[in-house]
């Protein structure tokens, strides 16, 4: 349960601008009244993610994600409601009580929040050890030798873990943090016999942040070069808050530069990121030694569609990591490659030649990935026909990953020139691959999964009575949320009309019944319900459905206005629409009542009771016919 006072929550919700909040994660483009982007929650080629500044909500018409500013942070960061509020409070400079949580507060938070809190404590502890403890001098000396300034060390919150068995564990337990959270984050390792010790000892600490700046894990470099038993680099294990496949080192510090430069430099190690960032190349992130994953690519795609991979000058390493770049191509991003002289990596090379020369080197040696890969394989296959055939198939496999047909054509032409082979041969090989993919029993592309060909499609099942009723109840709630105080006639708002007309109608769908209760409660207190009341409501189910009901995927083209063509909108037809919505719901309810009464008639044996049931059914039939006539529905009498 959140301990943030209601007045603070209200202040956060009032100041959080949905365009600014979402704009920190995706590039929005205006179209009509709303802003649009490719959804950050699922892979898509055409934008279906809409942001409505006027309503303060977002909605993806592809995957269904929807909500307000707080819900967006919860969805994109996977945080709780209180943590999302704190993120927004920090963004807008709002002071939140209990912002420095006590151990008691940590206990009241969810397990996930507690892991964040413990990780934050460890991060501050390691920084304090680096800057204030006598052993920290060892870490400082190493970082200075690597050419890092105090500003860079502070900006990336680098730290040091003492060369002692239980320094962090003892400090955390003394501060009141629970051992189970220390173990869950991998900071403490516990043995069966009850012994416990710190995972990180005698190491320089590189905290790993998520995109909102929360520490989720650590990378750590040993400063004992002669210790063969200990790995050079040690990372936090996977946890509820740390999934290496969905994290990029330096992204938090780089995200603004990624958007401004419209380019992401991808490197391998922590020090590569730090040295380039310090040298003025701030749009740089690292995969931290892991193979590039689809989750990491989607993170980058929020900010830019352009990636330049900076390879160490190790031919074997380059060859091993080429497969990961195919994944970038498959996701529709543009990939360039820069290689460094043998024995050099981005960190060592920028230290060697300086910032200006390094930037010039990137410009001069950058080439698109397909051309780079083609040249690499062509050189290896020179004079060997078998190797050449294998190389060509390898290149065509990469080109086939590119969704854009024009780009594919350009790369086929380039490849044919480098290999000195007819372009049509490459295209034929590509077509063969495509045919084989289609003949596979299952496709790996999620866009085509569960999508049968027309002749295989199953006939659509007729909607059940419950489905139809739910649809009619939903329409009533949708209109109440969108036009609560809109006048239908003099002295009669939409809210007043609908609640008066449906006074005796009980909503059967639990969710919409809750909406109606909340609306009635507001009106009983002489308050007209507003959209904000529901999109900011504490209950997630209410918030999500309210956002869905307030989202309209259809916008009129401006061409209609340009050509002076009047097209009536829903607001223009609201009196008619409200009346129809009420009549439809009543008609369906009467129909269901008739079915219920007829079922009862089948089991009644008493003649008098049978007469009463028949009278009730006849009365309902008459009402059903009247409502049908008003709706223009032909009813069998």
Coordinates of C-alpha atoms in Angstrom, one line a residue:
X1 CA 0.0 0.0 0.0
X2 CA 1.3 3.5 -0.9
X3 CA 2.2 5.8 1.9
X4 CA 2.2 8.8 -0.4
X5 CA -0.5 11.3 0.8
X6 CA -3.5 11.9 -1.4
X7 CA -2.7 15.6 -1.9
X8 CA 0.8 14.7 -3.2
X9 CA -0.7 12.0 -5.5
X10 CA -3.1 14.6 -6.9
X11 CA -0.3 17.1 -7.4
X12 CA 1.7 14.5 -9.3
X13 CA -1.2 13.6 -11.5
X14 CA -2.0 17.2 -12.2
X15 CA 1.5 18.1 -13.3
X16 CA 2.4 14.9 -15.2
X17 CA 2.0 15.7 -18.9
X18 CA 1.3 12.5 -20.9
X19 CA 3.1 13.9 -23.9
X20 CA 6.3 14.6 -22.0
X21 CA 6.2 11.3 -20.0
X22 CA 5.7 9.1 -23.1
X23 CA 8.0 11.3 -25.1
X24 CA 10.9 10.3 -22.8
X25 CA 10.6 6.8 -24.2
X26 CA 9.3 7.0 -27.8
X27 CA 9.4 9.5 -30.6
X28 CA 5.9 10.9 -31.1
X29 CA 4.5 12.4 -34.3
X30 CA 1.3 14.5 -34.5
X31 CA -1.5 13.2 -36.7
X32 CA -4.9 14.8 -36.2
X33 CA -5.7 15.7 -32.6
X34 CA -3.4 12.9 -31.2
X35 CA 0.2 11.9 -31.3
X36 CA 1.3 8.5 -32.7
X37 CA 4.3 6.2 -32.5
X38 CA 5.3 2.6 -32.9
X39 CA 4.3 0.8 -29.7
X40 CA 7.1 0.4 -27.1
X41 CA 5.4 -2.8 -25.7
X42 CA 5.3 -4.9 -28.9
X43 CA 7.0 -5.1 -32.3
X44 CA 5.2 -3.4 -35.1
X45 CA 6.0 -1.7 -38.4
X46 CA 3.1 0.8 -38.6
X47 CA 2.3 3.1 -35.6
X48 CA -0.7 2.0 -33.7
X49 CA 0.3 3.6 -30.4
X50 CA -1.8 6.8 -29.7
X51 CA -1.3 9.6 -27.1
X52 CA -4.2 12.0 -26.5
X53 CA -2.9 15.2 -24.8
X54 CA -6.4 16.5 -24.2
X55 CA -7.5 13.4 -22.3
X56 CA -4.1 12.6 -20.7
X57 CA -4.0 9.0 -21.9
X58 CA -2.2 6.6 -24.2
X59 CA -3.6 3.6 -26.0
X60 CA -2.1 1.0 -28.3
X61 CA -4.7 -0.4 -30.8
X62 CA -2.3 -3.2 -31.5
X63 CA -1.6 -4.8 -28.2
X64 CA -4.3 -3.1 -26.0
X65 CA -2.0 -1.4 -23.5
X66 CA -3.6 1.8 -22.2
X67 CA -3.6 4.2 -19.3
X68 CA -2.5 7.5 -18.0
X69 CA 1.0 8.8 -17.2
X70 CA 1.4 6.7 -14.1
X71 CA 0.2 3.5 -15.9
X72 CA 2.6 4.2 -18.7
X73 CA 5.6 4.2 -16.3
X74 CA 4.2 1.1 -14.6
X75 CA 4.0 -0.7 -18.0
X76 CA 7.3 0.5 -19.5
X77 CA 9.3 0.0 -16.3
X78 CA 7.4 -2.9 -14.7
X79 CA 7.2 -0.9 -11.5
X80 CA 4.4 -0.7 -8.8
X81 CA 1.9 2.2 -8.6
X82 CA 3.9 4.0 -5.7
X83 CA 7.2 3.6 -7.6
X84 CA 5.7 5.1 -10.8
X85 CA 4.4 8.0 -8.8
X86 CA 7.9 8.6 -7.3
X87 CA 9.4 8.5 -10.8
X88 CA 7.0 11.2 -12.0
X89 CA 7.5 13.2 -8.7
X90 CA 11.3 13.2 -9.4
X91 CA 10.7 14.3 -13.0
X92 CA 8.6 17.2 -12.0
X93 CA 10.5 18.2 -8.9
X94 CA 7.7 17.3 -6.4
X95 CA 8.7 16.4 -2.9
X96 CA 7.3 13.0 -1.8
X97 CA 7.1 12.2 1.9
X98 CA 9.0 8.9 2.8
X99 CA 11.2 9.4 -0.2
X100 CA 14.1 7.9 1.8
X101 CA 12.4 4.7 3.0
X102 CA 12.9 3.3 6.5
X103 CA 13.2 -0.5 6.9
X104 CA 9.6 -0.4 8.2
X105 CA 8.4 1.2 4.9
X106 CA 10.4 -1.4 2.9
X107 CA 8.4 -4.2 4.6
X108 CA 5.1 -2.6 3.5
X109 CA 6.2 -2.5 -0.1
X110 CA 5.9 -5.3 -2.5
X111 CA 8.8 -7.8 -2.9
X112 CA 9.8 -6.1 -6.1
X113 CA 10.0 -2.7 -4.5
X114 CA 12.1 -4.1 -1.7
X115 CA 14.6 -5.4 -4.2
X116 CA 14.9 -1.9 -5.7
X117 CA 15.4 -0.4 -2.2
X118 CA 18.1 -2.8 -1.2
X119 CA 19.9 -2.3 -4.5
X120 CA 19.8 1.4 -4.0
X121 CA 21.3 1.0 -0.5
X122 CA 24.1 -1.2 -1.9
X123 CA 24.8 1.4 -4.6
X124 CA 25.2 4.2 -2.1
X125 CA 27.2 1.9 0.2
X126 CA 29.7 1.1 -2.6
X127 CA 30.0 4.8 -3.6
X128 CA 30.7 5.7 0.0
X129 CA 33.4 3.0 0.2
X130 CA 35.1 4.3 -3.0
X131 CA 35.2 7.9 -1.9
X132 CA 35.5 7.7 1.9
X133 CA 37.1 4.4 3.0
X134 CA 40.9 3.8 3.0
X135 CA 40.5 0.7 0.8
X136 CA 38.6 2.9 -1.7
X137 CA 41.9 4.4 -2.8
X138 CA 42.7 1.1 -4.6
X139 CA 39.5 1.5 -6.7
X140 CA 40.2 5.2 -7.3
X141 CA 43.7 4.5 -8.5
X142 CA 42.4 2.0 -11.0
X143 CA 39.7 4.3 -12.3
X144 CA 42.2 7.2 -12.7
X145 CA 44.6 4.9 -14.5
X146 CA 41.8 4.1 -16.9
X147 CA 41.6 7.8 -17.6
X148 CA 38.2 8.4 -15.9
X149 CA 37.5 11.8 -14.4
X150 CA 35.8 12.5 -11.0
X151 CA 32.8 13.8 -13.0
X152 CA 32.4 10.6 -15.0
X153 CA 32.9 8.5 -11.8
X154 CA 30.1 10.4 -10.0
X155 CA 27.8 10.6 -13.0
X156 CA 27.8 6.8 -13.5
X157 CA 27.8 6.2 -9.7
X158 CA 30.9 4.0 -9.7
X159 CA 31.8 2.4 -6.4
X160 CA 34.1 -0.1 -4.7
X161 CA 33.4 -3.3 -2.6
X162 CA 35.8 -3.8 0.2
X163 CA 38.0 -6.9 0.2
X164 CA 36.1 -8.2 3.2
X165 CA 33.7 -11.1 3.5
X166 CA 30.6 -9.4 4.9
X167 CA 31.1 -5.6 4.7
X168 CA 27.9 -4.9 2.7
X169 CA 25.8 -7.6 4.3
X170 CA 26.7 -6.4 7.8
X171 CA 25.9 -2.8 6.9
X172 CA 22.6 -3.6 5.3
X173 CA 21.4 -5.8 8.2
X174 CA 22.5 -3.2 10.7
X175 CA 20.4 -0.6 8.8
X176 CA 17.4 -2.9 9.1
X177 CA 17.2 -4.4 5.7
X178 CA 16.1 -8.0 5.4
X179 CA 18.6 -10.7 4.4
X180 CA 16.1 -12.4 2.1
X181 CA 16.2 -9.3 -0.2
X182 CA 20.0 -9.2 -0.1
X183 CA 19.9 -12.8 -1.2
X184 CA 17.2 -12.2 -3.8
X185 CA 19.3 -9.5 -5.5
X186 CA 22.4 -11.7 -5.3
X187 CA 24.3 -9.2 -3.2
X188 CA 24.6 -11.8 -0.4
X189 CA 25.3 -15.5 -0.8
X190 CA 24.0 -17.7 2.0
X191 CA 25.3 -21.2 2.7
X192 CA 23.2 -24.1 4.1
X193 CA 25.2 -24.1 7.4
X194 CA 24.0 -20.5 8.0
X195 CA 27.1 -18.7 6.8
X196 CA 26.7 -15.7 4.6
X197 CA 29.1 -13.5 2.6
X198 CA 29.1 -10.7 0.1
X199 CA 29.1 -11.7 -3.6
X200 CA 31.3 -8.7 -4.5
X201 CA 34.6 -8.3 -2.7
X202 CA 37.6 -6.2 -3.6
X203 CA 36.1 -5.0 -6.9
X204 CA 35.3 -1.8 -8.7
X205 CA 31.5 -1.6 -8.9
X206 CA 29.5 -0.6 -12.0
X207 CA 25.8 -0.1 -11.1
X208 CA 23.4 -1.1 -13.9
X209 CA 20.4 1.2 -14.1
X210 CA 17.1 0.7 -15.9
X211 CA 15.8 3.4 -18.2
X212 CA 14.2 5.3 -15.3
X213 CA 17.5 5.4 -13.3
X214 CA 16.7 2.7 -10.7
X215 CA 19.6 0.4 -9.9
X216 CA 18.7 -3.2 -10.9
X217 CA 22.1 -4.9 -10.7
X218 CA 25.9 -4.6 -10.7
X219 CA 28.9 -5.4 -12.8
X220 CA 32.1 -5.7 -10.9
X221 CA 35.8 -5.9 -11.9
X222 CA 38.4 -7.6 -9.7
X223 CA 41.5 -5.7 -8.8
X224 CA 43.4 -8.9 -8.1
X225 CA 45.1 -9.7 -11.5
X226 CA 46.9 -12.7 -10.0
X227 CA 43.8 -14.4 -8.6
X228 CA 43.2 -17.1 -11.2
X229 CA 40.2 -18.6 -9.3
X230 CA 38.2 -15.3 -9.5
X231 CA 36.7 -14.1 -12.8
X232 CA 37.8 -10.8 -14.1
X233 CA 34.2 -9.5 -14.3
X234 CA 31.4 -10.7 -12.1
X235 CA 27.7 -9.7 -12.7
X236 CA 24.6 -9.8 -10.5
X237 CA 22.5 -12.9 -11.1
X238 CA 19.1 -12.7 -12.7
X239 CA 16.4 -11.5 -10.3
X240 CA 12.8 -10.1 -10.3
X241 CA 14.3 -6.6 -11.2
X242 CA 17.3 -7.6 -13.2
X243 CA 17.0 -9.5 -16.6
X244 CA 20.2 -9.0 -18.5
X245 CA 18.4 -9.6 -21.8
X246 CA 16.3 -6.5 -21.2
X247 CA 19.0 -4.1 -19.9
X248 CA 21.7 -2.1 -21.6
X249 CA 24.5 -0.5 -19.6
X250 CA 24.6 3.3 -20.0
X251 CA 21.1 3.6 -21.5
X252 CA 19.8 5.7 -18.6
X253 CA 22.6 8.2 -19.1
X254 CA 22.5 8.0 -22.9
X255 CA 18.7 8.2 -23.7
X256 CA 18.5 11.9 -24.4
X257 CA 21.6 11.9 -26.6
X258 CA 20.2 8.9 -28.5
X259 CA 17.2 10.9 -29.4
X260 CA 19.1 14.1 -30.2
X261 CA 21.8 12.4 -32.3
X262 CA 19.3 9.8 -33.8
X263 CA 22.1 7.2 -33.5
X264 CA 23.1 4.6 -30.9
X265 CA 26.7 3.4 -30.7
X266 CA 26.8 -0.2 -29.4
X267 CA 29.9 -1.3 -27.5
X268 CA 30.8 -4.4 -25.5
X269 CA 32.1 -3.3 -22.1
X270 CA 31.5 -0.9 -19.2
X271 CA 34.8 1.0 -19.7
X272 CA 34.0 1.5 -23.4
X273 CA 30.8 3.3 -22.5
X274 CA 32.5 5.4 -19.8
X275 CA 35.5 6.5 -22.0
X276 CA 33.3 7.4 -25.0
X277 CA 30.8 9.2 -22.8
X278 CA 33.6 11.2 -21.2
X279 CA 35.0 11.9 -24.7
X280 CA 31.7 13.6 -25.7
X281 CA 30.1 10.6 -27.4
X282 CA 27.1 10.3 -25.0
X283 CA 24.9 8.2 -27.3
X284 CA 26.6 5.0 -26.4
X285 CA 25.4 1.8 -24.6
X286 CA 26.8 -1.6 -23.9
X287 CA 25.4 -5.1 -24.0
X288 CA 27.8 -6.0 -21.2
X289 CA 29.3 -9.0 -22.8
X290 CA 26.0 -10.8 -23.5
X291 CA 24.7 -11.6 -27.0
X292 CA 22.4 -8.9 -28.3
X293 CA 18.7 -9.8 -27.6
X294 CA 15.4 -8.7 -29.1
X295 CA 14.5 -7.0 -25.7
X296 CA 17.7 -4.9 -25.9
X297 CA 17.0 -4.0 -29.6
X298 CA 13.5 -2.8 -28.6
X299 CA 14.9 -0.6 -25.9
X300 CA 17.1 1.1 -28.5
X301 CA 14.3 1.4 -31.0
X302 CA 12.3 3.6 -28.5
X303 CA 14.9 6.3 -29.1
X304 CA 16.4 5.8 -32.6
X305 CA 16.2 3.5 -35.6
X306 CA 20.0 3.7 -36.2
X307 CA 22.7 1.6 -34.6
X308 CA 26.4 1.6 -35.2
X309 CA 28.2 -1.4 -33.7
X310 CA 31.8 -0.7 -32.6
X311 CA 33.8 -3.9 -32.8
X312 CA 37.1 -4.7 -31.1
X313 CA 39.9 -5.4 -33.6
X314 CA 39.5 -9.2 -33.0
X315 CA 38.4 -11.0 -36.2
X316 CA 37.3 -14.2 -34.3
X317 CA 35.1 -12.1 -32.0
X318 CA 33.6 -10.2 -34.9
X319 CA 32.6 -13.4 -36.7
X320 CA 31.0 -14.8 -33.5
X321 CA 28.8 -11.8 -32.9
X322 CA 27.5 -11.3 -36.5
X323 CA 24.4 -13.4 -35.8
X324 CA 23.2 -10.9 -33.2
X325 CA 23.1 -8.1 -35.8
X326 CA 20.7 -10.2 -38.0
X327 CA 18.3 -9.7 -35.2
X328 CA 18.6 -5.9 -35.4
X329 CA 17.9 -6.1 -39.2
X330 CA 14.9 -8.3 -38.6
X331 CA 13.5 -5.6 -36.3
X332 CA 13.7 -3.1 -39.1
X333 CA 16.6 -1.0 -37.7
X334 CA 19.5 0.3 -39.7
X335 CA 22.9 -1.1 -38.8
X336 CA 26.4 0.3 -39.5
X337 CA 29.7 -1.2 -38.3
X338 CA 33.1 0.2 -37.3
X339 CA 36.1 -1.9 -36.6
X340 CA 39.3 -0.8 -34.9
X341 CA 42.9 -1.8 -35.5
X342 CA 43.9 -5.2 -34.3
X343 CA 44.4 -5.3 -30.5
X344 CA 42.4 -2.1 -29.9
X345 CA 38.9 -1.6 -28.5
X346 CA 36.8 1.6 -28.3
X347 CA 38.2 2.4 -24.8
X348 CA 41.9 1.8 -25.6
X349 CA 41.6 3.6 -29.0
X350 CA 40.0 6.8 -27.7
X351 CA 42.6 6.9 -24.9
X352 CA 45.3 6.5 -27.6
X353 CA 44.2 9.0 -30.3
X354 CA 42.1 11.4 -28.3
X355 CA 38.4 12.5 -28.6
X356 CA 38.6 14.5 -31.8
X357 CA 40.6 11.9 -33.8
X358 CA 38.3 9.1 -32.5
X359 CA 35.2 10.9 -33.7
X360 CA 36.8 11.4 -37.1
X361 CA 37.7 7.7 -37.2
X362 CA 34.1 6.7 -36.6
X363 CA 32.9 8.9 -39.5
X364 CA 35.6 7.6 -41.9
X365 CA 35.3 3.9 -41.1
X366 CA 31.6 3.5 -40.7
X367 CA 30.0 1.2 -43.2
X368 CA 26.6 -0.5 -43.5
X369 CA 26.5 -4.0 -42.0
X370 CA 25.6 -5.9 -45.2
X371 CA 28.5 -4.4 -47.1
X372 CA 30.8 -5.0 -44.2
X373 CA 29.7 -8.7 -43.8
X374 CA 29.9 -9.2 -47.6
X375 CA 33.4 -7.9 -47.7
X376 CA 34.4 -10.0 -44.7
X377 CA 33.1 -13.2 -46.2
X378 CA 34.3 -12.5 -49.7
X379 CA 37.9 -12.0 -48.4
X380 CA 37.7 -15.4 -46.6
X381 CA 36.2 -17.2 -49.5
X382 CA 38.6 -15.9 -52.2
X383 CA 39.8 -18.6 -54.5
X384 CA 37.6 -21.3 -52.9
X385 CA 34.3 -21.9 -54.8
X386 CA 32.7 -24.0 -52.0
X387 CA 33.5 -21.3 -49.3
X388 CA 32.2 -18.7 -51.8
X389 CA 28.8 -20.5 -52.1
X390 CA 28.5 -20.8 -48.4
X391 CA 29.4 -17.1 -47.9
X392 CA 26.8 -16.1 -50.4
X393 CA 24.1 -18.1 -48.6
X394 CA 25.2 -16.5 -45.4
X395 CA 24.9 -13.0 -46.8
X396 CA 21.5 -13.7 -48.4
X397 CA 20.3 -15.0 -45.0
X398 CA 21.1 -11.6 -43.5
X399 CA 19.5 -9.6 -46.4
X400 CA 16.4 -11.7 -46.0
X401 CA 16.0 -10.4 -42.5
X402 CA 15.5 -6.8 -43.7
X403 CA 11.7 -6.0 -43.9
X404 CA 12.1 -3.1 -46.3
X405 CA 12.0 -4.4 -49.9
X406 CA 13.8 -1.4 -51.4
X407 CA 16.7 -1.8 -48.9
X408 CA 16.9 -5.5 -49.8
X409 CA 17.2 -4.7 -53.5
X410 CA 20.0 -2.2 -52.9
X411 CA 21.9 -4.7 -50.8
X412 CA 21.5 -7.5 -53.4
X413 CA 23.1 -5.2 -56.0
X414 CA 26.0 -4.4 -53.7
X415 CA 26.5 -8.0 -52.8
X416 CA 26.5 -9.1 -56.5
X417 CA 29.3 -6.5 -57.3
X418 CA 31.5 -7.6 -54.4
X419 CA 31.1 -11.3 -55.1
X420 CA 31.1 -10.8 -58.9
X421 CA 27.9 -12.8 -59.2
X422 CA 24.7 -12.2 -61.1
X423 CA 22.2 -10.3 -58.9
X424 CA 19.4 -12.5 -60.1
X425 CA 21.1 -15.6 -58.6
X426 CA 21.0 -13.9 -55.2
X427 CA 17.3 -13.0 -55.6
X428 CA 16.6 -16.6 -56.6
X429 CA 18.4 -17.9 -53.5
X430 CA 16.3 -15.4 -51.4
X431 CA 13.1 -16.6 -53.0
X432 CA 14.0 -20.2 -52.2
X433 CA 14.6 -19.3 -48.6
X434 CA 11.2 -17.6 -48.4
X435 CA 9.5 -20.6 -49.9
X436 CA 11.1 -23.0 -47.4
X437 CA 10.0 -20.7 -44.6
X438 CA 6.4 -20.7 -45.8
X439 CA 6.4 -24.5 -46.0
X440 CA 7.5 -24.8 -42.4
X441 CA 4.7 -26.1 -40.1
X442 CA 5.2 -23.1 -37.8
X443 CA 6.6 -19.7 -38.5
X444 CA 9.0 -18.0 -36.0
X445 CA 7.6 -14.6 -36.9
X446 CA 4.9 -13.7 -34.2
X447 CA 3.1 -11.5 -36.7
X448 CA 2.1 -14.5 -38.7
X449 CA 1.4 -17.0 -35.9
X450 CA -2.2 -18.0 -35.4
X451 CA -3.1 -16.4 -38.7
X452 CA -4.7 -19.1 -40.9
X453 CA -5.2 -18.6 -44.6
X454 CA -8.8 -17.5 -45.5
X455 CA -9.9 -21.0 -46.6
X456 CA -8.7 -22.4 -43.3
X457 CA -10.3 -19.8 -41.1
X458 CA -12.9 -21.1 -38.6
X459 CA -16.3 -19.6 -38.9
X460 CA -16.9 -16.8 -36.3
X461 CA -18.9 -18.1 -33.3
X462 CA -22.2 -16.2 -32.7
X463 CA -22.0 -13.8 -29.7
X464 CA -23.6 -15.2 -26.6
X465 CA -26.4 -13.4 -24.7
X466 CA -23.8 -12.4 -22.0
X467 CA -21.5 -11.0 -24.7
X468 CA -24.2 -8.9 -26.3
X469 CA -25.4 -7.6 -22.9
X470 CA -21.9 -6.7 -21.9
X471 CA -21.4 -4.8 -25.1
X472 CA -24.6 -2.8 -24.5
X473 CA -23.6 -2.0 -20.9
X474 CA -20.1 -1.0 -22.0
X475 CA -21.6 1.5 -24.5
X476 CA -23.7 3.1 -21.7
X477 CA -20.5 3.5 -19.6
X478 CA -18.5 4.8 -22.5
X479 CA -21.0 7.5 -23.2
X480 CA -21.2 8.5 -19.6
X481 CA -17.4 8.8 -19.3
X482 CA -17.0 10.7 -22.6
X483 CA -20.0 13.1 -22.3
X484 CA -21.1 13.2 -18.7
X485 CA -22.1 16.9 -18.6
X486 CA -23.0 17.3 -22.3
X487 CA -26.5 18.8 -22.7
X488 CA -28.9 16.5 -24.6
X489 CA -31.7 19.0 -24.3
X490 CA -32.3 22.0 -22.2
X491 CA -31.7 21.2 -18.5
X492 CA -30.8 17.5 -19.2
X493 CA -27.2 16.2 -19.3
X494 CA -26.2 12.8 -20.6
X495 CA -25.6 11.7 -17.0
X496 CA -29.0 12.8 -15.8
X497 CA -30.8 11.3 -18.7
X498 CA -29.1 7.9 -18.6
X499 CA -29.3 7.4 -14.9
X500 CA -33.0 8.4 -14.8
X501 CA -33.8 6.1 -17.7
X502 CA -31.9 3.2 -16.2
X503 CA -32.9 3.7 -12.6
X504 CA -34.4 0.2 -12.4
X505 CA -31.9 -1.6 -14.6
X506 CA -29.3 -3.6 -12.8
X507 CA -26.0 -4.0 -14.7
X508 CA -24.9 -7.6 -14.8
X509 CA -21.3 -7.2 -15.9
X510 CA -19.4 -6.7 -12.6
X511 CA -16.9 -4.2 -14.0
X512 CA -19.6 -1.9 -15.5
X513 CA -21.7 -2.3 -12.4
X514 CA -18.8 -0.8 -10.5
X515 CA -18.5 2.1 -12.9
X516 CA -22.2 2.8 -12.5
X517 CA -21.9 2.8 -8.7
X518 CA -19.0 5.2 -8.8
X519 CA -20.8 7.5 -11.2
X520 CA -24.0 7.5 -9.0
X521 CA -21.8 8.1 -5.9
X522 CA -20.3 11.2 -7.5
X523 CA -23.7 12.6 -8.5
X524 CA -25.1 11.9 -5.0
X525 CA -22.3 14.2 -3.8
X526 CA -23.4 16.8 -6.4
X527 CA -20.2 16.2 -8.4
X528 CA -20.3 15.6 -12.1
X529 CA -18.0 12.6 -12.8
X530 CA -15.0 13.4 -15.1
X531 CA -12.7 11.3 -17.2
X532 CA -9.8 12.1 -14.8
X533 CA -11.7 10.5 -11.9
X534 CA -11.5 7.2 -13.7
X535 CA -8.2 7.3 -15.5
X536 CA -6.5 8.2 -12.2
X537 CA -8.5 5.8 -10.1
X538 CA -6.4 3.6 -7.7
X539 CA -7.8 0.3 -9.0
X540 CA -6.0 -0.9 -12.1
X541 CA -9.0 -2.6 -13.7
X542 CA -11.0 0.6 -13.5
X543 CA -8.1 2.7 -14.8
X544 CA -7.4 0.4 -17.8
X545 CA -11.0 0.1 -18.9
X546 CA -11.6 3.8 -18.5
X547 CA -8.7 4.5 -20.8
X548 CA -10.1 2.0 -23.4
X549 CA -13.5 3.7 -23.2
X550 CA -12.0 7.1 -23.7
X551 CA -9.7 6.2 -26.6
X552 CA -11.1 6.7 -30.1
X553 CA -9.1 5.1 -32.9
X554 CA -11.1 7.0 -35.5
X555 CA -10.3 10.6 -36.3
X556 CA -11.9 12.6 -39.1
X557 CA -9.5 13.6 -41.8
X558 CA -8.8 17.3 -42.1
X559 CA -9.6 17.0 -45.8
X560 CA -13.3 17.0 -45.0
X561 CA -13.0 20.5 -43.4
X562 CA -10.7 21.7 -46.2
X563 CA -13.3 20.8 -48.8
X564 CA -16.1 22.3 -46.6
X565 CA -17.8 18.9 -46.3
X566 CA -19.8 18.5 -43.1
X567 CA -19.6 15.1 -41.5
X568 CA -21.7 14.7 -38.3
X569 CA -19.7 13.6 -35.3
X570 CA -20.9 11.5 -32.4
X571 CA -21.4 14.7 -30.4
X572 CA -23.6 16.1 -33.1
X573 CA -25.8 12.9 -32.8
X574 CA -25.5 12.5 -29.1
X575 CA -29.2 12.9 -28.2
X576 CA -30.1 10.2 -30.7
X577 CA -27.1 8.0 -29.7
X578 CA -27.9 8.2 -26.0
X579 CA -31.5 7.3 -26.5
X580 CA -30.6 4.3 -28.7
X581 CA -28.0 3.1 -26.2
X582 CA -30.6 3.1 -23.4
X583 CA -33.3 1.4 -25.6
X584 CA -30.9 -1.3 -26.7
X585 CA -29.9 -2.2 -23.1
X586 CA -33.5 -2.3 -22.0
X587 CA -34.5 -4.4 -25.0
X588 CA -31.8 -6.9 -24.3
X589 CA -32.6 -7.1 -20.6
X590 CA -36.3 -7.7 -21.3
X591 CA -35.3 -10.4 -23.8
X592 CA -33.1 -12.2 -21.2
X593 CA -35.9 -11.9 -18.6
X594 CA -38.3 -13.5 -21.1
X595 CA -35.9 -16.5 -21.5
X596 CA -35.6 -16.8 -17.7
X597 CA -39.3 -16.9 -17.2
X598 CA -39.9 -19.4 -20.0
X599 CA -37.3 -21.7 -18.4
X600 CA -39.3 -21.4 -15.1
X601 CA -42.5 -22.2 -17.0
X602 CA -41.0 -25.5 -18.2
X603 CA -40.6 -26.8 -14.6
X604 CA -43.8 -25.4 -13.1
X605 CA -46.6 -28.0 -12.5
X606 CA -49.1 -26.0 -10.6
X607 CA -51.8 -24.6 -13.0
X608 CA -52.2 -21.3 -11.1
X609 CA -48.5 -20.7 -11.1
X610 CA -48.4 -21.6 -14.8
X611 CA -51.0 -18.9 -15.5
X612 CA -49.0 -16.3 -13.5
X613 CA -45.8 -17.3 -15.5
X614 CA -47.7 -17.0 -18.8
X615 CA -49.0 -13.5 -17.9
X616 CA -45.5 -12.4 -16.9
X617 CA -44.2 -13.7 -20.2
X618 CA -46.9 -12.0 -22.2
X619 CA -46.3 -8.7 -20.4
X620 CA -42.6 -9.0 -21.2
X621 CA -43.3 -9.9 -24.8
X622 CA -45.4 -6.8 -25.2
X623 CA -42.7 -4.6 -23.7
X624 CA -40.1 -6.3 -25.8
X625 CA -42.2 -5.6 -29.0
X626 CA -42.6 -1.9 -28.0
X627 CA -38.9 -1.4 -27.4
X628 CA -38.2 -3.3 -30.7
X629 CA -40.6 -0.9 -32.6
X630 CA -38.8 2.1 -31.1
X631 CA -35.5 0.7 -32.2
X632 CA -36.8 -0.4 -35.6
X633 CA -36.2 -4.0 -34.9
X634 CA -38.6 -6.6 -36.4
X635 CA -39.8 -8.8 -33.5
X636 CA -41.8 -12.0 -34.0
X637 CA -45.0 -11.5 -32.2

